Amino acid sequence: MTQRNYRQAFGLKILNSNHAKVRQLKKEGYVAEIHGNKFWNSSFLIMSYLKKQRIPKKYKVLEIGCGWGLLGLFCAREFGNKAHGIDADKNVLPYLQLHAEVNGQKMFAERKNFNQLTVEYLSQFDIILGADICFWDEMAEQLLRLIGRAKRAGVRHVLIADPCRPPFTDLSMNCEQKFENVELVTKFLRRPVRASGEILIVS
Ligand SMILES: C[S@@+](CC[C@H](N)C(=O)[O-])C[C@H]1O[C@@H](n2cnc3c(N)ncnc32)[C@H](O)[C@@H]1O
């Protein structure tokens, strides 16, 4: 594997779209349908936050709208968490498994959308993470209801990061009105990439 085809950040290998194994999956017909065609930068905001705050090994992690699953894999590698991913697009899941493999980690993932995550399902998890998953108005509505179910399920923390697209700002405002223990953390990163945005944390 040559340096040009992947980058290394937060202890993870993240393959570029020109990497032979990524191109092979595309050739096999795994073409992402809802923007899950690459790794998105807001995950770095949560990685940077969690690196400082730390989470216990016993926490079960659910990454929603997981795409290539790097946030879940980060928790598995950094803290030893069991990580699980869900995404509405089944075509992203082979890319997640490829990243699990190249990073020597395990992460189970399945095709599910936000609306399908019931209170019973969510009760298996301690923390829910999601990055760049709130870019349409309907997503803000679905995520607000999902956070309500997560609270009823006893999930301890929900963290959603975004570069502050309008639906995300609506979601944050609605969470502040509806729930207690809501925090908005502003993050600016210079490395591994220039990235900025907010992390919505509902505890
Ligand atoms: C912009 S990508 C971000 C992917 C990943 N979180 C990252 O940071 O690299 C948005 C992801 O959300 C997924 N998605 C979109 N709508 C969804 C829904 N209603 N339920 C679950 N996943 C959804 C897409 O398939 C896609 O993988």
mmCIF file of N, CA, C and O in Angstrom, residues 35-109:
data_model
loop_
_atom_site.group_PDB
_atom_site.id
_atom_site.type_symbol
_atom_site.label_atom_id
_atom_site.label_comp_id
_atom_site.label_asym_id
_atom_site.label_seq_id
_atom_site.Cartn_x
_atom_site.Cartn_y
_atom_site.Cartn_z
ATOM 1 N N HIS A 35 -24.651 10.051 -0.473
ATOM 2 C CA HIS A 35 -23.431 10.784 -0.099
ATOM 3 C C HIS A 35 -22.437 9.990 0.755
ATOM 4 O O HIS A 35 -21.540 10.590 1.362
ATOM 5 N N GLY A 36 -22.613 8.685 0.820
ATOM 6 C CA GLY A 36 -21.658 7.887 1.602
ATOM 7 C C GLY A 36 -20.493 7.388 0.748
ATOM 8 O O GLY A 36 -19.910 6.346 1.027
ATOM 9 N N ASN A 37 -20.140 8.172 -0.276
ATOM 10 C CA ASN A 37 -19.105 7.749 -1.232
ATOM 11 C C ASN A 37 -17.690 8.043 -0.761
ATOM 12 O O ASN A 37 -16.726 7.757 -1.449
ATOM 13 N N LYS A 38 -17.548 8.658 0.431
ATOM 14 C CA LYS A 38 -16.209 8.980 0.942
ATOM 15 C C LYS A 38 -16.318 9.175 2.456
ATOM 16 O O LYS A 38 -17.425 9.138 3.008
ATOM 17 N N PHE A 39 -15.187 9.390 3.067
ATOM 18 C CA PHE A 39 -15.161 9.716 4.488
ATOM 19 C C PHE A 39 -15.317 11.234 4.625
ATOM 20 O O PHE A 39 -14.635 11.998 3.929
ATOM 21 N N TRP A 40 -16.208 11.661 5.521
ATOM 22 C CA TRP A 40 -16.490 13.097 5.691
ATOM 23 C C TRP A 40 -15.791 13.645 6.936
ATOM 24 O O TRP A 40 -15.651 12.944 7.930
ATOM 25 N N ASN A 41 -15.439 14.935 6.869
ATOM 26 C CA ASN A 41 -14.542 15.501 7.887
ATOM 27 C C ASN A 41 -15.126 15.708 9.278
ATOM 28 O O ASN A 41 -14.381 15.784 10.248
ATOM 29 N N SER A 42 -16.453 15.821 9.413
ATOM 30 C CA SER A 42 -16.987 16.118 10.759
ATOM 31 C C SER A 42 -16.677 15.007 11.759
ATOM 32 O O SER A 42 -16.665 15.247 12.972
ATOM 33 N N SER A 43 -16.423 13.792 11.256
ATOM 34 C CA SER A 43 -16.026 12.715 12.176
ATOM 35 C C SER A 43 -14.781 13.120 12.962
ATOM 36 O O SER A 43 -14.623 12.756 14.128
ATOM 37 N N PHE A 44 -13.875 13.872 12.310
ATOM 38 C CA PHE A 44 -12.655 14.308 12.997
ATOM 39 C C PHE A 44 -12.985 15.194 14.200
ATOM 40 O O PHE A 44 -12.252 15.207 15.185
ATOM 41 N N LEU A 45 -14.078 15.969 14.119
ATOM 42 C CA LEU A 45 -14.448 16.844 15.240
ATOM 43 C C LEU A 45 -14.777 15.984 16.466
ATOM 44 O O LEU A 45 -14.363 16.282 17.588
ATOM 45 N N ILE A 46 -15.533 14.905 16.227
ATOM 46 C CA ILE A 46 -15.898 14.019 17.349
ATOM 47 C C ILE A 46 -14.674 13.244 17.832
ATOM 48 O O ILE A 46 -14.472 13.078 19.042
ATOM 49 N N MET A 47 -13.823 12.800 16.919
ATOM 50 C CA MET A 47 -12.610 12.074 17.348
ATOM 51 C C MET A 47 -11.751 12.969 18.245
ATOM 52 O O MET A 47 -11.258 12.528 19.288
ATOM 53 N N SER A 48 -11.595 14.216 17.822
ATOM 54 C CA SER A 48 -10.771 15.144 18.598
ATOM 55 C C SER A 48 -11.393 15.374 19.986
ATOM 56 O O SER A 48 -10.689 15.379 20.999
ATOM 57 N N TYR A 49 -12.707 15.522 20.019
ATOM 58 C CA TYR A 49 -13.413 15.745 21.298
ATOM 59 C C TYR A 49 -13.266 14.518 22.212
ATOM 60 O O TYR A 49 -12.915 14.641 23.390
ATOM 61 N N LEU A 50 -13.499 13.327 21.641
ATOM 62 C CA LEU A 50 -13.456 12.107 22.469
ATOM 63 C C LEU A 50 -12.042 11.771 22.915
ATOM 64 O O LEU A 50 -11.839 11.203 23.987
ATOM 65 N N LYS A 51 -11.069 12.138 22.102
ATOM 66 C CA LYS A 51 -9.669 11.860 22.467
ATOM 67 C C LYS A 51 -9.341 12.548 23.800
ATOM 68 O O LYS A 51 -8.627 11.999 24.623
ATOM 69 N N LYS A 52 -9.919 13.739 23.982
ATOM 70 C CA LYS A 52 -9.679 14.464 25.248
ATOM 71 C C LYS A 52 -10.613 13.973 26.350
ATOM 72 O O LYS A 52 -10.207 13.790 27.482
ATOM 73 N N GLN A 53 -11.885 13.794 26.017
ATOM 74 C CA GLN A 53 -12.875 13.452 27.049
ATOM 75 C C GLN A 53 -12.818 11.984 27.469
ATOM 76 O O GLN A 53 -13.150 11.664 28.597
ATOM 77 N N ARG A 54 -12.433 11.107 26.521
ATOM 78 C CA ARG A 54 -12.362 9.652 26.738
ATOM 79 C C ARG A 54 -13.756 9.067 27.054
ATOM 80 O O ARG A 54 -14.602 9.751 27.611
ATOM 81 N N ILE A 55 -13.960 7.833 26.681
ATOM 82 C CA ILE A 55 -15.166 7.114 27.086
ATOM 83 C C ILE A 55 -14.769 5.747 27.614
ATOM 84 O O ILE A 55 -13.750 5.194 27.192
ATOM 85 N N PRO A 56 -15.552 5.199 28.541
ATOM 86 C CA PRO A 56 -15.179 3.907 29.122
ATOM 87 C C PRO A 56 -15.247 2.774 28.097
ATOM 88 O O PRO A 56 -16.089 2.796 27.204
ATOM 89 N N LYS A 57 -14.364 1.801 28.285
ATOM 90 C CA LYS A 57 -14.301 0.639 27.395
ATOM 91 C C LYS A 57 -15.641 -0.103 27.349
ATOM 92 O O LYS A 57 -16.031 -0.676 26.341
ATOM 93 N N LYS A 58 -16.349 -0.069 28.478
ATOM 94 C CA LYS A 58 -17.596 -0.858 28.537
ATOM 95 C C LYS A 58 -18.738 -0.228 27.720
ATOM 96 O O LYS A 58 -19.755 -0.879 27.480
ATOM 97 N N TYR A 59 -18.582 1.006 27.289
ATOM 98 C CA TYR A 59 -19.640 1.634 26.489
ATOM 99 C C TYR A 59 -19.820 0.905 25.160
ATOM 100 O O TYR A 59 -18.855 0.661 24.445
ATOM 101 N N LYS A 60 -21.081 0.626 24.841
ATOM 102 C CA LYS A 60 -21.391 0.079 23.501
ATOM 103 C C LYS A 60 -21.735 1.261 22.597
ATOM 104 O O LYS A 60 -22.582 2.092 22.942
ATOM 105 N N VAL A 61 -21.051 1.313 21.472
ATOM 106 C CA VAL A 61 -21.134 2.478 20.585
ATOM 107 C C VAL A 61 -21.999 2.153 19.368
ATOM 108 O O VAL A 61 -21.807 1.117 18.729
ATOM 109 N N LEU A 62 -22.918 3.060 19.054
ATOM 110 C CA LEU A 62 -23.676 2.949 17.803
ATOM 111 C C LEU A 62 -23.335 4.154 16.934
ATOM 112 O O LEU A 62 -23.525 5.299 17.350
ATOM 113 N N GLU A 63 -22.818 3.899 15.734
ATOM 114 C CA GLU A 63 -22.594 4.995 14.784
ATOM 115 C C GLU A 63 -23.742 4.996 13.779
ATOM 116 O O GLU A 63 -23.974 4.000 13.085
ATOM 117 N N ILE A 64 -24.448 6.127 13.712
ATOM 118 C CA ILE A 64 -25.610 6.202 12.810
ATOM 119 C C ILE A 64 -25.227 6.982 11.540
ATOM 120 O O ILE A 64 -24.461 7.937 11.609
ATOM 121 N N GLY A 65 -25.767 6.546 10.416
ATOM 122 C CA GLY A 65 -25.362 7.127 9.125
ATOM 123 C C GLY A 65 -23.870 6.919 8.975
ATOM 124 O O GLY A 65 -23.129 7.824 8.608
ATOM 125 N N CYS A 66 -23.433 5.679 9.254
ATOM 126 C CA CYS A 66 -22.004 5.414 9.507
ATOM 127 C C CYS A 66 -21.119 5.540 8.274
ATOM 128 O O CYS A 66 -19.923 5.750 8.398
ATOM 129 N N GLY A 67 -21.698 5.403 7.065
ATOM 130 C CA GLY A 67 -20.837 5.447 5.886
ATOM 131 C C GLY A 67 -19.690 4.455 6.030
ATOM 132 O O GLY A 67 -19.929 3.271 6.284
ATOM 133 N N TRP A 68 -18.470 4.940 5.946
ATOM 134 C CA TRP A 68 -17.302 4.058 6.007
ATOM 135 C C TRP A 68 -16.952 3.652 7.444
ATOM 136 O O TRP A 68 -15.993 2.908 7.666
ATOM 137 N N GLY A 69 -17.676 4.185 8.437
ATOM 138 C CA GLY A 69 -17.587 3.657 9.799
ATOM 139 C C GLY A 69 -16.366 4.060 10.606
ATOM 140 O O GLY A 69 -16.061 3.450 11.630
ATOM 141 N N LEU A 70 -15.692 5.127 10.200
ATOM 142 C CA LEU A 70 -14.428 5.461 10.877
ATOM 143 C C LEU A 70 -14.611 5.922 12.328
ATOM 144 O O LEU A 70 -13.729 5.724 13.155
ATOM 145 N N LEU A 71 -15.772 6.486 12.637
ATOM 146 C CA LEU A 71 -15.997 6.926 14.027
ATOM 147 C C LEU A 71 -16.112 5.717 14.957
ATOM 148 O O LEU A 71 -15.521 5.699 16.044
ATOM 149 N N GLY A 72 -16.873 4.734 14.525
ATOM 150 C CA GLY A 72 -16.998 3.502 15.324
ATOM 151 C C GLY A 72 -15.648 2.814 15.445
ATOM 152 O O GLY A 72 -15.270 2.343 16.531
ATOM 153 N N LEU A 73 -14.922 2.761 14.337
ATOM 154 C CA LEU A 73 -13.606 2.102 14.351
ATOM 155 C C LEU A 73 -12.626 2.850 15.240
ATOM 156 O O LEU A 73 -11.785 2.250 15.919
ATOM 157 N N PHE A 74 -12.757 4.189 15.268
ATOM 158 C CA PHE A 74 -11.918 4.988 16.160
ATOM 159 C C PHE A 74 -12.170 4.572 17.620
ATOM 160 O O PHE A 74 -11.215 4.363 18.383
ATOM 161 N N CYS A 75 -13.448 4.448 18.001
ATOM 162 C CA CYS A 75 -13.762 4.069 19.393
ATOM 163 C C CYS A 75 -13.257 2.661 19.706
ATOM 164 O O CYS A 75 -12.760 2.405 20.802
ATOM 165 N N ALA A 76 -13.400 1.761 18.730
ATOM 166 C CA ALA A 76 -12.922 0.382 18.941
ATOM 167 C C ALA A 76 -11.414 0.385 19.178
ATOM 168 O O ALA A 76 -10.904 -0.275 20.082
ATOM 169 N N ARG A 77 -10.708 1.162 18.378
ATOM 170 C CA ARG A 77 -9.246 1.166 18.463
ATOM 171 C C ARG A 77 -8.743 1.951 19.679
ATOM 172 O O ARG A 77 -7.870 1.510 20.408
ATOM 173 N N GLU A 78 -9.339 3.108 19.903
ATOM 174 C CA GLU A 78 -8.828 4.026 20.930
ATOM 175 C C GLU A 78 -9.225 3.591 22.350
ATOM 176 O O GLU A 78 -8.441 3.699 23.277
ATOM 177 N N PHE A 79 -10.479 3.135 22.494
ATOM 178 C CA PHE A 79 -10.983 2.845 23.843
ATOM 179 C C PHE A 79 -11.336 1.373 24.053
ATOM 180 O O PHE A 79 -11.721 0.984 25.149
ATOM 181 N N GLY A 80 -11.278 0.583 22.973
ATOM 182 C CA GLY A 80 -11.632 -0.838 23.088
ATOM 183 C C GLY A 80 -13.129 -1.085 23.109
ATOM 184 O O GLY A 80 -13.579 -2.151 23.555
ATOM 185 N N ASN A 81 -13.924 -0.115 22.617
ATOM 186 C CA ASN A 81 -15.387 -0.283 22.628
ATOM 187 C C ASN A 81 -15.842 -1.302 21.592
ATOM 188 O O ASN A 81 -15.209 -1.473 20.558
ATOM 189 N N LYS A 82 -16.992 -1.920 21.870
ATOM 190 C CA LYS A 82 -17.710 -2.675 20.827
ATOM 191 C C LYS A 82 -18.459 -1.650 20.002
ATOM 192 O O LYS A 82 -19.241 -0.863 20.551
ATOM 193 N N ALA A 83 -18.235 -1.645 18.700
ATOM 194 C CA ALA A 83 -18.870 -0.624 17.862
ATOM 195 C C ALA A 83 -19.762 -1.285 16.819
ATOM 196 O O ALA A 83 -19.442 -2.344 16.266
ATOM 197 N N HIS A 84 -20.881 -0.610 16.582
ATOM 198 C CA HIS A 84 -21.905 -1.111 15.673
ATOM 199 C C HIS A 84 -22.297 0.053 14.771
ATOM 200 O O HIS A 84 -22.377 1.187 15.229
ATOM 201 N N GLY A 85 -22.538 -0.218 13.502
ATOM 202 C CA GLY A 85 -22.923 0.870 12.596
ATOM 203 C C GLY A 85 -24.240 0.582 11.915
ATOM 204 O O GLY A 85 -24.578 -0.581 11.671
ATOM 205 N N ILE A 86 -24.978 1.655 11.640
ATOM 206 C CA ILE A 86 -26.166 1.501 10.785
ATOM 207 C C ILE A 86 -26.115 2.568 9.698
ATOM 208 O O ILE A 86 -25.646 3.692 9.921
ATOM 209 N N ASP A 87 -26.608 2.196 8.521
ATOM 210 C CA ASP A 87 -26.709 3.155 7.429
ATOM 211 C C ASP A 87 -27.879 2.743 6.549
ATOM 212 O O ASP A 87 -28.129 1.550 6.362
ATOM 213 N N ALA A 88 -28.573 3.741 6.008
ATOM 214 C CA ALA A 88 -29.720 3.461 5.143
ATOM 215 C C ALA A 88 -29.274 2.869 3.807
ATOM 216 O O ALA A 88 -30.080 2.260 3.103
ATOM 217 N N ASP A 89 -28.023 3.069 3.458
ATOM 218 C CA ASP A 89 -27.507 2.649 2.155
ATOM 219 C C ASP A 89 -26.641 1.402 2.320
ATOM 220 O O ASP A 89 -25.533 1.476 2.857
ATOM 221 N N LYS A 90 -27.138 0.286 1.827
ATOM 222 C CA LYS A 90 -26.373 -0.975 2.003
ATOM 223 C C LYS A 90 -25.041 -0.945 1.252
ATOM 224 O O LYS A 90 -24.106 -1.658 1.601
ATOM 225 N N ASN A 91 -24.937 -0.090 0.237
ATOM 226 C CA ASN A 91 -23.713 -0.069 -0.575
ATOM 227 C C ASN A 91 -22.508 0.501 0.164
ATOM 228 O O ASN A 91 -21.378 0.355 -0.303
ATOM 229 N N VAL A 92 -22.715 1.171 1.295
ATOM 230 C CA VAL A 92 -21.552 1.706 2.024
ATOM 231 C C VAL A 92 -20.916 0.629 2.913
ATOM 232 O O VAL A 92 -19.759 0.751 3.317
ATOM 233 N N LEU A 93 -21.694 -0.421 3.216
ATOM 234 C CA LEU A 93 -21.231 -1.370 4.238
ATOM 235 C C LEU A 93 -19.937 -2.113 3.853
ATOM 236 O O LEU A 93 -19.076 -2.305 4.717
ATOM 237 N N PRO A 94 -19.737 -2.497 2.590
ATOM 238 C CA PRO A 94 -18.449 -3.128 2.248
ATOM 239 C C PRO A 94 -17.252 -2.196 2.476
ATOM 240 O O PRO A 94 -16.149 -2.669 2.792
ATOM 241 N N TYR A 95 -17.451 -0.885 2.332
ATOM 242 C CA TYR A 95 -16.344 0.065 2.572
ATOM 243 C C TYR A 95 -16.023 0.123 4.063
ATOM 244 O O TYR A 95 -14.870 0.280 4.454
ATOM 245 N N LEU A 96 -17.066 -0.018 4.876
ATOM 246 C CA LEU A 96 -16.839 -0.067 6.331
ATOM 247 C C LEU A 96 -16.039 -1.320 6.677
ATOM 248 O O LEU A 96 -15.050 -1.256 7.418
ATOM 249 N N GLN A 97 -16.440 -2.456 6.104
ATOM 250 C CA GLN A 97 -15.724 -3.699 6.434
ATOM 251 C C GLN A 97 -14.283 -3.649 5.926
ATOM 252 O O GLN A 97 -13.373 -4.141 6.588
ATOM 253 N N LEU A 98 -14.072 -2.999 4.783
ATOM 254 C CA LEU A 98 -12.711 -2.837 4.262
ATOM 255 C C LEU A 98 -11.872 -2.016 5.264
ATOM 256 O O LEU A 98 -10.722 -2.374 5.564
ATOM 257 N N HIS A 99 -12.449 -0.944 5.812
ATOM 258 C CA HIS A 99 -11.705 -0.122 6.778
ATOM 259 C C HIS A 99 -11.500 -0.853 8.103
ATOM 260 O O HIS A 99 -10.472 -0.665 8.757
ATOM 261 N N ALA A 100 -12.460 -1.692 8.486
ATOM 262 C CA ALA A 100 -12.263 -2.505 9.697
ATOM 263 C C ALA A 100 -11.050 -3.415 9.478
ATOM 264 O O ALA A 100 -10.178 -3.524 10.344
ATOM 265 N N GLU A 101 -11.019 -4.020 8.297
ATOM 266 C CA GLU A 101 -9.929 -4.957 7.973
ATOM 267 C C GLU A 101 -8.573 -4.253 7.959
ATOM 268 O O GLU A 101 -7.632 -4.701 8.624
ATOM 269 N N VAL A 102 -8.469 -3.109 7.249
ATOM 270 C CA VAL A 102 -7.145 -2.474 7.141
ATOM 271 C C VAL A 102 -6.711 -1.867 8.474
ATOM 272 O O VAL A 102 -5.532 -1.614 8.680
ATOM 273 N N ASN A 103 -7.661 -1.669 9.381
ATOM 274 C CA ASN A 103 -7.314 -1.120 10.698
ATOM 275 C C ASN A 103 -7.249 -2.200 11.776
ATOM 276 O O ASN A 103 -7.099 -1.873 12.971
ATOM 277 N N GLY A 104 -7.456 -3.448 11.385
ATOM 278 C CA GLY A 104 -7.356 -4.556 12.340
ATOM 279 C C GLY A 104 -8.395 -4.475 13.442
ATOM 280 O O GLY A 104 -8.123 -4.845 14.587
ATOM 281 N N GLN A 105 -9.592 -3.986 13.107
ATOM 282 C CA GLN A 105 -10.661 -3.847 14.111
ATOM 283 C C GLN A 105 -11.896 -4.614 13.642
ATOM 284 O O GLN A 105 -12.006 -4.968 12.472
ATOM 285 N N LYS A 106 -12.839 -4.791 14.603
ATOM 286 C CA LYS A 106 -14.118 -5.421 14.252
ATOM 287 C C LYS A 106 -15.222 -4.405 14.423
ATOM 288 O O LYS A 106 -15.226 -3.652 15.401
ATOM 289 N N MET A 107 -16.137 -4.364 13.488
ATOM 290 C CA MET A 107 -17.317 -3.501 13.654
ATOM 291 C C MET A 107 -18.443 -4.158 12.879
ATOM 292 O O MET A 107 -18.321 -4.403 11.673
ATOM 293 N N PHE A 108 -19.543 -4.447 13.559
ATOM 294 C CA PHE A 108 -20.703 -5.020 12.878
ATOM 295 C C PHE A 108 -21.514 -3.867 12.305
ATOM 296 O O PHE A 108 -21.664 -2.825 12.940
ATOM 297 N N ALA A 109 -22.046 -4.029 11.101
ATOM 298 C CA ALA A 109 -22.852 -2.944 10.524
ATOM 299 C C ALA A 109 -24.005 -3.533 9.735
ATOM 300 O O ALA A 109 -23.914 -4.635 9.200
#
